[in-house]
Short mmCIF file of C-alpha atoms in Angstrom, two decimals:
data_model
loop_
_atom_site.label_atom_id
_atom_site.label_comp_id
_atom_site.label_asym_id
_atom_site.label_seq_id
_atom_site.Cartn_x
_atom_site.Cartn_y
_atom_site.Cartn_z
CA MET A 29 125.78 155.08 272.47
CA ALA A 30 122.43 156.00 272.87
CA ARG A 31 122.70 155.07 276.67
CA LYS A 32 125.79 158.03 276.37
CA ARG A 33 123.87 160.29 274.76
CA ASP A 34 120.96 160.17 277.16
CA ALA A 35 123.42 160.52 280.12
CA ASP A 36 125.18 163.48 278.45
CA VAL A 37 121.53 165.03 277.86
CA VAL A 38 121.05 164.86 281.80
CA ARG A 39 124.24 166.59 282.46
CA TRP A 40 123.86 169.48 280.22
CA SER A 41 120.39 169.87 281.34
CA ARG A 42 121.69 170.23 285.12
CA GLY A 43 124.44 172.69 283.69
CA GLY A 44 126.95 170.23 284.50
CA SER A 45 129.25 170.93 281.26
CA GLY A 46 128.84 174.69 281.41
CA SER A 47 128.76 174.81 277.81
CA ARG A 48 125.07 175.00 277.37
CA SER A 49 124.54 178.23 279.16
CA GLY A 50 128.02 179.16 278.10
CA SER A 51 126.73 179.49 274.39
CA LEU A 52 123.36 180.51 275.13
CA SER A 53 123.80 184.17 273.80
CA SER A 54 125.40 182.28 270.62
CA VAL A 55 122.35 180.45 270.14
CA LYS A 56 120.12 183.55 270.35
CA VAL A 57 122.58 185.48 267.85
CA ALA A 58 122.26 182.89 265.34
CA LEU A 59 118.64 182.51 265.61
CA PHE A 60 118.11 186.38 265.38
CA LEU A 61 120.17 186.34 262.21
CA ALA A 62 118.18 183.40 260.91
CA VAL A 63 114.85 185.65 261.07
CA ILE A 64 116.25 188.78 259.72
CA VAL A 65 118.04 187.62 257.08
CA SER A 66 114.82 185.40 255.95
CA ALA A 67 112.69 188.32 256.56
CA CYS A 68 115.24 190.65 253.79
CA PHE A 69 115.35 187.91 251.35
CA ILE A 70 112.04 185.73 251.03
CA PRO A 71 109.73 188.43 250.40
CA VAL A 72 111.89 189.83 247.79
CA ALA A 73 112.24 186.55 246.03
CA PHE A 74 108.53 186.12 245.79
CA ALA A 75 107.68 189.86 245.22
CA LEU A 76 109.88 189.67 242.29
CA THR A 77 108.41 186.75 240.86
CA ARG A 78 105.01 187.77 241.13
CA GLU A 79 105.85 191.08 239.84
CA SER A 80 107.24 189.69 236.40
CA GLN A 81 104.80 187.29 235.88
CA ASP A 82 102.02 189.88 236.57
CA ASP A 83 103.90 192.47 234.24
CA VAL A 84 103.92 189.92 231.45
CA SER A 85 100.10 188.99 231.82
CA TYR A 86 99.04 192.44 232.04
CA ALA A 87 101.16 193.09 228.73
CA TRP A 88 99.58 190.61 226.81
CA VAL A 89 95.97 191.52 227.98
CA GLY A 90 96.26 194.86 226.86
CA ASP A 91 97.26 193.52 223.45
CA GLY A 92 93.41 192.33 223.55
CA LYS A 93 93.87 188.91 224.91
CA THR A 94 91.87 187.45 227.83
CA GLY A 95 93.72 186.60 230.99
CA ALA A 96 93.09 182.86 230.13
CA GLU A 97 95.06 183.41 226.99
CA ALA A 98 97.58 185.38 228.68
CA GLU A 99 98.33 182.77 231.02
CA ALA A 100 98.33 180.11 228.32
CA GLU A 101 101.04 181.91 226.57
CA VAL A 102 102.91 182.61 229.75
CA PHE A 103 103.03 179.08 230.32
CA ALA A 104 103.95 178.21 226.68
CA GLY A 105 106.81 180.66 226.41
CA VAL A 106 108.44 178.84 229.55
CA ALA A 107 108.05 175.59 227.73
CA GLY A 108 109.60 177.12 224.57
CA VAL A 109 106.41 176.27 222.22
CA GLY A 110 105.02 180.02 222.25
CA ASP A 111 105.37 182.38 219.26
CA SER A 112 108.71 183.08 218.10
CA GLY A 113 108.69 186.65 220.02
CA SER A 114 108.13 184.60 223.29
CA GLU A 115 111.00 184.38 225.80
CA LEU A 116 112.34 181.48 227.33
CA VAL A 117 113.75 181.58 231.29
CA GLY A 118 116.97 180.08 232.31
CA GLU A 119 119.76 178.28 230.44
CA ASP A 120 116.93 177.64 227.84
CA GLN A 121 117.41 180.79 226.14
CA GLU A 122 120.74 179.79 224.83
CA LYS A 123 121.36 178.30 221.29
CA TRP A 124 123.97 175.53 221.55
CA LYS A 125 126.28 175.05 219.14
CA SER A 126 125.66 171.12 219.24
CA GLY A 127 124.47 168.70 221.69
CA PHE A 128 127.54 167.66 222.88
CA TYR A 129 128.15 171.52 224.68
CA HIS A 130 124.40 171.22 225.90
CA PHE A 131 125.10 167.88 227.44
CA MET A 132 128.26 168.79 229.17
CA TYR A 133 126.49 172.04 230.52
CA GLN A 134 123.76 169.87 232.05
CA ALA A 135 126.24 167.37 233.39
CA LEU A 136 128.75 169.57 235.04
CA GLY A 137 125.85 171.93 236.35
CA TRP A 138 124.06 168.76 237.87
CA THR A 139 127.34 167.18 239.08
CA ALA A 140 127.85 170.56 240.63
CA PHE A 141 124.35 170.77 242.23
CA PHE A 142 124.59 167.06 244.11
CA SER A 143 128.54 167.25 245.14
CA TRP A 144 127.74 170.71 246.75
CA SER A 145 124.56 169.60 248.12
CA PHE A 146 126.01 166.20 249.48
CA SER A 147 128.83 168.17 250.59
CA PHE A 148 126.44 169.08 254.15
CA TYR A 149 125.83 165.62 255.07
CA PRO A 150 128.74 164.18 256.32
CA GLN A 151 129.19 167.18 258.35
CA ILE A 152 125.73 166.92 259.95
CA TRP A 153 125.95 162.67 260.10
CA GLU A 154 129.30 163.30 262.08
CA ASN A 155 127.64 166.20 264.48
CA TRP A 156 124.97 163.32 264.76
CA ARG A 157 127.10 160.25 265.37
CA THR A 158 129.48 161.88 268.27
CA TYR A 159 126.48 164.30 269.41
CA ASN A 160 129.17 167.10 269.41
CA VAL A 161 130.03 170.34 267.59
CA GLU A 162 133.32 171.17 268.80
CA GLY A 163 134.89 170.07 265.50
CA ILE A 164 133.19 172.84 263.51
CA SER A 165 133.66 176.56 263.55
CA PHE A 166 130.55 178.27 264.83
CA ASP A 167 131.72 181.07 263.02
CA PHE A 168 132.04 179.24 259.72
CA VAL A 169 128.22 177.92 260.16
CA ALA A 170 126.77 181.52 260.69
CA PHE A 171 128.64 182.94 257.87
CA ASN A 172 127.56 180.13 255.67
CA PHE A 173 123.96 180.95 256.57
CA VAL A 174 124.46 184.71 255.15
CA LYS A 175 126.46 183.36 252.23
CA HIS A 176 123.96 180.92 251.01
CA SER A 177 120.82 183.16 251.60
CA SER A 178 122.27 186.27 249.52
CA TYR A 179 123.45 183.65 247.02
CA GLY A 180 119.97 182.21 246.80
CA ALA A 181 118.27 185.60 246.57
CA TYR A 182 120.70 186.51 243.59
CA ASN A 183 119.74 182.65 241.77
CA VAL A 184 116.16 182.66 242.56
CA VAL A 185 115.29 186.24 241.45
CA LEU A 186 117.74 186.59 237.96
CA PHE A 187 116.29 183.07 237.14
CA PHE A 188 112.36 183.42 237.51
CA SER A 189 111.87 187.26 237.11
CA ARG A 190 111.75 188.41 233.51
CA THR A 191 111.78 192.22 234.31
CA VAL A 192 115.18 191.64 235.75
CA GLN A 193 116.45 189.58 233.03
CA GLU A 194 115.71 192.02 230.66
CA GLN A 195 117.36 194.47 233.04
CA TYR A 196 120.56 192.15 233.02
CA LYS A 197 120.63 191.69 229.05
CA LYS A 198 120.65 195.57 228.47
CA HIS A 199 122.82 196.28 231.02
CA PHE A 200 125.56 193.81 230.01
CA HIS A 201 124.55 193.82 226.26
CA THR A 202 123.87 190.10 225.99
CA ASN A 203 121.35 187.41 225.91
CA VAL A 204 123.06 184.95 228.07
CA ILE A 205 121.52 184.31 231.46
CA PRO A 206 124.45 182.51 233.80
CA VAL A 207 121.64 181.19 236.31
CA ALA A 208 120.82 177.85 235.54
CA GLU A 209 118.32 175.20 237.38
CA ASN A 210 121.10 173.48 239.14
CA ASP A 211 122.13 177.03 240.73
CA VAL A 212 118.67 177.78 242.23
CA GLY A 213 118.35 174.11 243.63
CA PHE A 214 121.69 174.26 245.41
CA SER A 215 120.87 177.47 246.62
CA ILE A 216 117.47 176.61 248.45
CA HIS A 217 119.07 173.19 249.47
CA ALA A 218 121.99 175.04 251.16
CA VAL A 219 119.90 177.43 253.04
CA ILE A 220 117.82 174.49 254.65
CA MET A 221 120.89 172.34 255.31
CA VAL A 222 122.41 175.42 257.04
CA CYS A 223 119.33 176.09 259.01
CA PHE A 224 119.74 171.87 260.26
CA GLN A 225 123.19 172.66 261.18
CA ILE A 226 122.63 175.74 263.23
CA MET A 227 119.60 173.28 265.07
CA GLN A 228 122.45 170.97 265.63
CA LEU A 229 124.66 173.94 267.42
CA CYS A 230 121.83 174.43 269.75
CA THR A 231 121.15 171.11 270.77
CA HIS A 232 124.47 169.20 270.66
CA GLU A 233 127.73 168.87 273.14
CA ARG A 234 129.84 172.45 272.10
CA GLY A 235 132.17 172.71 274.82
CA GLN A 236 133.62 176.39 274.80
CA GLN A 237 132.52 176.99 271.40
CA ARG A 238 130.69 180.23 270.37
CA ILE A 239 130.22 182.62 267.78
CA THR A 240 132.89 185.29 268.52
CA PHE A 241 132.48 189.02 269.11
CA THR A 242 134.30 189.67 265.55
CA ALA A 243 131.91 187.34 263.85
CA THR A 244 128.78 189.17 265.29
CA MET A 245 130.38 192.61 263.99
CA ILE A 246 131.09 191.34 260.48
CA ILE A 247 127.41 189.97 260.24
CA ALA A 248 125.54 192.95 261.85
CA ILE A 249 127.90 194.79 258.87
CA ALA A 250 126.29 192.38 256.34
CA ILE A 251 122.76 192.95 257.40
CA LEU A 252 123.35 196.52 257.38
CA PHE A 253 124.55 196.23 253.96
CA ILE A 254 121.68 194.58 252.78
CA LEU A 255 119.15 196.95 254.44
CA ILE A 256 121.02 199.55 252.65
CA THR A 257 121.31 198.72 249.12
CA LEU A 258 117.81 197.44 249.56
CA SER A 259 116.60 200.64 250.70
CA ILE A 260 118.63 202.19 247.51
CA SER A 261 117.31 200.00 245.05
CA LEU A 262 113.38 200.51 246.19
CA SER A 263 114.13 204.54 245.83
CA GLY A 264 114.97 204.09 242.28
CA LYS A 265 118.84 205.02 242.67
CA GLU A 266 121.49 203.03 241.19
CA VAL A 267 123.63 200.08 243.59
CA PHE A 268 127.03 199.13 241.89
CA GLY A 269 126.34 201.19 238.65
CA MET A 270 122.69 199.30 238.30
CA GLN A 271 119.15 200.38 239.07
CA ASP A 272 116.03 198.52 240.62
CA TRP A 273 116.45 195.02 241.37
CA LEU A 274 119.33 194.28 239.31
CA GLY A 275 121.24 196.41 241.63
CA PHE A 276 119.94 194.68 244.75
CA ILE A 277 121.18 191.33 243.54
CA THR A 278 124.13 192.15 242.32
CA ALA A 279 124.94 193.45 245.69
CA MET A 280 123.69 190.05 247.14
CA ASN A 281 125.94 188.46 244.73
CA HIS A 282 129.32 190.56 245.48
CA LEU A 283 128.02 190.19 249.36
CA GLN A 284 128.03 186.09 248.99
CA LEU A 285 131.28 186.51 247.49
CA ALA A 286 132.90 188.09 250.32
CA MET A 287 131.04 185.94 253.02
CA THR A 288 132.49 182.93 250.93
CA PHE A 289 136.09 184.10 251.76
CA ILE A 290 135.37 185.15 255.01
CA LYS A 291 133.30 182.05 256.36
CA TYR A 292 136.16 179.73 255.72
CA SER A 293 138.86 181.74 257.17
CA PRO A 294 137.74 180.93 260.90
CA GLN A 295 137.36 177.05 260.08
CA ALA A 296 141.15 177.09 258.66
CA TYR A 297 142.20 179.26 261.55
CA TYR A 298 140.43 176.62 263.84
CA ASN A 299 142.04 173.80 262.56
CA TRP A 300 145.36 175.60 262.75
CA LYS A 301 144.87 176.67 266.57
CA ARG A 302 143.73 172.99 267.51
CA LYS A 303 146.48 171.34 265.34
CA SER A 304 143.62 168.93 264.43
CA THR A 305 140.78 168.03 262.17
CA ASP A 306 138.88 165.74 264.72
CA GLY A 307 135.30 166.29 264.74
CA TRP A 308 135.50 168.02 260.91
CA SER A 309 134.37 165.86 257.90
CA VAL A 310 137.16 165.78 255.32
CA TYR A 311 134.91 164.23 252.98
CA ALA A 312 132.36 167.55 252.81
CA ILE A 313 135.58 169.14 251.79
CA VAL A 314 136.35 166.74 248.51
CA LEU A 315 132.62 167.07 247.52
CA ASP A 316 133.01 170.77 247.98
CA LEU A 317 136.12 170.64 245.76
CA THR A 318 134.30 168.65 243.16
CA GLY A 319 131.45 171.07 243.32
CA GLY A 320 133.57 173.84 242.64
CA ILE A 321 135.64 172.28 239.57
CA CYS A 322 132.18 171.56 238.01
CA ASN A 323 130.62 174.88 238.79
CA LEU A 324 133.69 176.70 237.19
CA PHE A 325 134.01 174.44 234.13
CA GLN A 326 130.25 174.86 233.73
CA LEU A 327 130.45 178.78 233.45
CA LEU A 328 133.39 178.18 230.68
CA ILE A 329 131.42 176.24 228.54
CA LEU A 330 128.85 178.77 228.51
CA CYS A 331 131.07 181.37 227.71
CA TRP A 332 132.88 179.14 225.00
CA ASN A 333 129.24 178.08 223.60
CA ASN A 334 127.94 181.91 223.03
CA ASN A 335 131.47 183.63 222.25
CA ASP A 336 130.36 185.82 225.24
CA LEU A 337 132.83 186.48 228.59
CA SER A 338 129.61 188.78 229.88
CA PRO A 339 129.01 185.51 232.26
CA LEU A 340 132.45 186.01 234.13
CA VAL A 341 131.73 189.48 234.88
CA GLY A 342 127.43 189.84 234.94
CA ASP A 343 127.76 186.41 237.46
CA ALA A 344 131.21 187.18 239.15
CA GLY A 345 129.84 185.86 242.00
CA LYS A 346 129.83 182.41 240.31
CA LEU A 347 133.39 182.67 238.82
CA GLY A 348 134.59 183.96 242.39
CA LEU A 349 132.86 181.23 244.34
CA SER A 350 134.25 178.56 242.15
CA ILE A 351 137.86 179.98 242.66
CA GLU A 352 137.57 180.64 246.56
CA THR A 353 136.14 177.15 246.97
CA LEU A 354 139.36 175.72 245.11
CA PHE A 355 141.74 177.65 246.94
CA PHE A 356 140.22 176.93 250.49
CA ASP A 357 139.41 173.46 249.76
CA ILE A 358 142.96 172.45 248.76
CA ILE A 359 144.35 174.18 252.41
CA PHE A 360 141.79 172.12 254.25
CA ILE A 361 142.77 168.81 252.40
CA PHE A 362 146.42 169.75 253.25
CA GLN A 363 145.65 170.23 256.77
CA HIS A 364 143.81 167.05 257.05
CA TYR A 365 146.06 164.51 255.13
CA VAL A 366 149.50 166.42 255.81
CA LEU A 367 150.04 168.71 258.74
CA TYR A 368 147.32 167.40 261.02
CA SER A 369 146.92 163.63 259.90
CA LYS A 370 146.72 161.01 262.70
CA LYS A 371 149.83 159.32 261.85
CA ARG A 372 151.38 162.81 261.79
CA THR A 373 149.73 163.47 265.10
CA ALA A 374 150.80 160.11 266.65
CA SER A 375 154.41 160.40 265.58
CA TYR A 376 154.40 163.86 267.79
CA LYS A 377 153.25 162.05 270.63
CA TYR A 378 155.57 159.38 270.78
CA LEU A 379 158.80 161.58 270.11
CA GLU A 380 157.12 163.61 273.17
CA GLU A 381 157.13 160.65 275.18
#
C-alpha cells in the first residue's frame, strides 16, 4: 500500500494523471474561502466575548468596586455561586423540574456532540486509506465549511456574550438560552475537521473532481450575504427584525440552515450520477443521523422543561438542522443499502453479461 501510494505521488507530481493540475483552481478557491470566512467570524466571536466581559466588569467597577472585586464576581457568577442577581451563562440559566430532565438534556446533548464529531472520522479515514477523494463531492466539503463556520459564530457568540444573551431574552421574551456547551464544542471541532478534509482534497488523488461553477457562485453569494449583514449590524440597523449583534448571528444561523440543505444535495446527486456510493463512508451518515435525533430531542426537552416554545423559533437553525439531517441521512442510507448496494450492483453486472 505504501509503495503504491509513493508511486502514485511520483506520477501525480509529473502530471501523469492530470488530476492535480486540473483541480488546482478548485484548491485555490477552497483556500480563498477558508481565509475569507475565517476572517469574518473569528474576530467577531472574540470581539463579542471581550466586549461582553468588559461591559460586566465596568458596570461593577462603576458601583464602587475595584477591578479585582469585579473580576471575582464575574467568575463567581459564571460558576453559579455569586449573588442572587448574578447571571449565569448557557444552559445553567435553566431551572429544571427534576434531575432526570437535566440528566436527559445533558446526555442527549453530549451524545449528539460525540455522534456528530465522530461522523467526520470515517470519511477522513476512508480518504487516507485509499489515498483517494473521488468518492466525496468537493461541493459538499466547500458548503460544509461555510455552514459550520456560520453555525459556530452563532453558537459561540450567543453562549459566551452576556450582551447578546440580554438582547435575545428581550427580543423573544424568554429566559431560556437554547445554546449548550455541546453545541459550542461541536461547532469548533467541526470547523477543524472540515479544514482537515480540505487538506485531503488538496493532496489526495481526485480524478476529475473539482468545485463546480454553480457551487462557487453559491458560496460567493453566501460570503456577500455575510459581509452585508455584518455591515448592517455595525451600522445599528435591523437584520431580520433584530438590531446589533443579535441580528448578525441570527442571520448566520439562517445561513447555516440554508447551507445545510444545499450541502447535502451535491452528494446525493453525485451518488445517483455514479450509481454508486464507493469511496463514501456510510458510517459517517449513521453517526450523523444519531446526532440529528439526539439534537432534536435535546431541544424538545428544553422546551418541555420550561413550558416555553421560544427555542424552536429563537434557534430555528438547530431545529431545522435536525430535520434536514434526518431527511438527507435517510436518503443516503437508502442509496447505500438499497439502490446502490454491492449485491444489487453485482446482480446488474451479471444480467448484463
